[in-house]
Short mmCIF file of C-alpha atoms in Angstrom, two decimals:
data_model
loop_
_atom_site.label_atom_id
_atom_site.label_comp_id
_atom_site.label_asym_id
_atom_site.label_seq_id
_atom_site.Cartn_x
_atom_site.Cartn_y
_atom_site.Cartn_z
CA MET A 386 -126.44 -34.65 -10.55
CA LEU A 387 -124.15 -33.04 -12.34
CA ARG A 388 -125.65 -31.63 -15.92
CA ASP A 389 -125.43 -29.12 -18.44
CA ALA A 390 -123.12 -25.75 -17.38
CA GLU A 391 -122.40 -26.83 -14.04
CA LEU A 392 -121.05 -30.00 -15.57
CA LEU A 393 -118.92 -28.09 -18.08
CA ASN A 394 -117.96 -25.61 -15.80
CA ALA A 395 -116.45 -28.20 -12.93
CA VAL A 396 -114.46 -29.71 -15.99
CA ARG A 397 -113.24 -26.27 -16.91
CA SER A 398 -112.36 -25.49 -13.03
CA TRP A 399 -110.54 -28.60 -12.41
CA ILE A 400 -108.18 -28.22 -15.57
CA ASP A 401 -107.44 -24.58 -14.75
CA ALA A 402 -106.54 -25.60 -11.11
CA ARG A 403 -103.98 -27.85 -12.92
CA GLN A 404 -102.30 -25.48 -15.54
CA THR A 405 -99.26 -24.33 -13.40
CA ASP A 406 -98.94 -28.01 -12.67
CA ALA A 407 -98.86 -29.16 -16.19
CA ALA A 408 -96.58 -26.08 -17.47
CA ALA A 409 -94.17 -27.28 -14.32
CA ALA A 410 -93.96 -30.63 -15.57
CA ASP A 411 -93.61 -29.62 -19.08
CA LEU A 412 -97.08 -31.07 -20.38
CA ILE A 413 -99.19 -29.41 -22.96
CA SER A 414 -102.44 -28.61 -21.82
CA GLY A 415 -105.16 -27.34 -24.02
CA VAL A 416 -109.14 -26.99 -23.72
CA GLU A 417 -111.68 -26.10 -26.37
CA GLU A 418 -115.12 -25.83 -25.48
CA SER A 419 -117.94 -26.19 -28.44
CA SER A 420 -120.04 -23.19 -29.21
CA GLY A 421 -123.10 -22.38 -27.39
CA ASP A 422 -125.43 -23.21 -30.87
CA ARG A 423 -124.43 -26.53 -30.25
CA SER A 424 -126.49 -29.20 -28.46
CA PRO A 425 -125.38 -30.81 -26.37
CA ARG A 426 -122.46 -28.65 -25.69
CA SER A 427 -119.13 -29.85 -24.92
CA ILE A 428 -115.57 -29.66 -23.53
CA SER A 429 -112.35 -31.43 -24.68
CA TRP A 430 -109.22 -31.79 -22.84
CA ILE A 431 -106.00 -32.74 -24.50
CA LEU A 432 -102.97 -33.21 -22.02
CA GLU A 433 -99.70 -34.28 -23.60
CA GLY A 434 -96.15 -35.49 -22.45
CA PRO A 435 -93.24 -36.59 -24.39
CA GLU A 436 -94.45 -40.34 -24.20
CA THR A 437 -98.11 -40.37 -23.85
CA MET A 438 -101.30 -38.08 -24.30
CA GLY A 439 -104.74 -38.29 -22.79
CA GLN A 440 -108.06 -36.69 -24.19
CA LEU A 441 -111.28 -36.29 -22.57
CA VAL A 442 -114.57 -34.96 -23.93
CA VAL A 443 -117.05 -34.57 -21.63
CA TRP A 444 -120.80 -33.34 -22.97
CA GLU A 445 -123.16 -31.76 -20.93
CA ASP A 446 -125.56 -34.75 -20.78
CA GLY A 447 -123.10 -36.52 -18.64
CA ARG A 448 -121.56 -38.86 -21.67
CA ALA A 449 -117.89 -38.58 -21.71
CA GLU A 450 -115.18 -40.12 -24.16
CA LEU A 451 -111.48 -40.68 -22.74
CA ASP A 452 -108.60 -41.67 -24.83
CA LEU A 453 -105.24 -42.59 -23.47
CA ALA A 454 -102.53 -43.20 -25.92
CA ASP A 455 -98.82 -44.47 -25.43
CA ILE A 456 -96.88 -42.35 -28.25
CA VAL A 457 -93.53 -44.52 -27.87
CA GLN A 458 -95.73 -48.09 -28.17
CA GLY A 459 -98.13 -46.78 -30.59
CA GLN A 460 -100.87 -47.79 -28.79
CA ALA A 461 -104.13 -46.09 -27.76
CA GLN A 462 -107.38 -46.99 -25.63
CA THR A 463 -110.92 -45.63 -26.21
CA GLU A 464 -113.77 -45.59 -23.70
CA GLN A 465 -116.93 -44.58 -23.33
CA GLN A 466 -118.02 -43.30 -19.56
CA PHE A 467 -121.16 -41.68 -18.17
CA ILE A 468 -120.29 -39.06 -15.15
CA PRO A 469 -123.36 -39.51 -12.47
CA ASP A 470 -121.69 -37.11 -10.24
CA ARG A 471 -118.95 -34.69 -9.17
CA ASP A 472 -116.71 -37.62 -7.53
CA GLU A 473 -117.01 -39.52 -10.83
CA LEU A 474 -115.91 -36.59 -12.98
CA TYR A 475 -112.73 -35.83 -10.72
CA ARG A 476 -111.98 -39.86 -10.74
CA ILE A 477 -111.83 -39.39 -14.87
CA LEU A 478 -109.72 -36.44 -14.60
CA GLU A 479 -107.34 -37.48 -12.42
CA ARG A 480 -106.98 -40.73 -14.66
CA VAL A 481 -105.77 -38.66 -17.68
CA TRP A 482 -103.38 -36.57 -15.42
CA ARG A 483 -101.82 -39.65 -13.76
CA TRP A 484 -101.68 -41.32 -17.34
CA VAL A 485 -99.70 -38.42 -18.72
CA ASP A 486 -97.70 -37.40 -15.60
CA ARG A 487 -95.82 -40.53 -14.68
#
């Protein structure tokens, strides 16, 4: 099971590996981590394109919230997720990426 610092580090590593791709695609990528004194700690990733944006917040206990928005249509969807393992984490991160980089 992927939890605590290991989960947050896996999120950060995946996003860091995509920063060059994001810049090349003219996407804006921003990451914010909660302070160490907060419990549970979290990491938030926002990826913005010219017409779409995605935000993923992952808490160290495995909970996640996914927001996908179509800026042109003025529509957004929010989903609550639970991340049991690395495969599911990567699936959700890829989903945000594909939504914005289309």
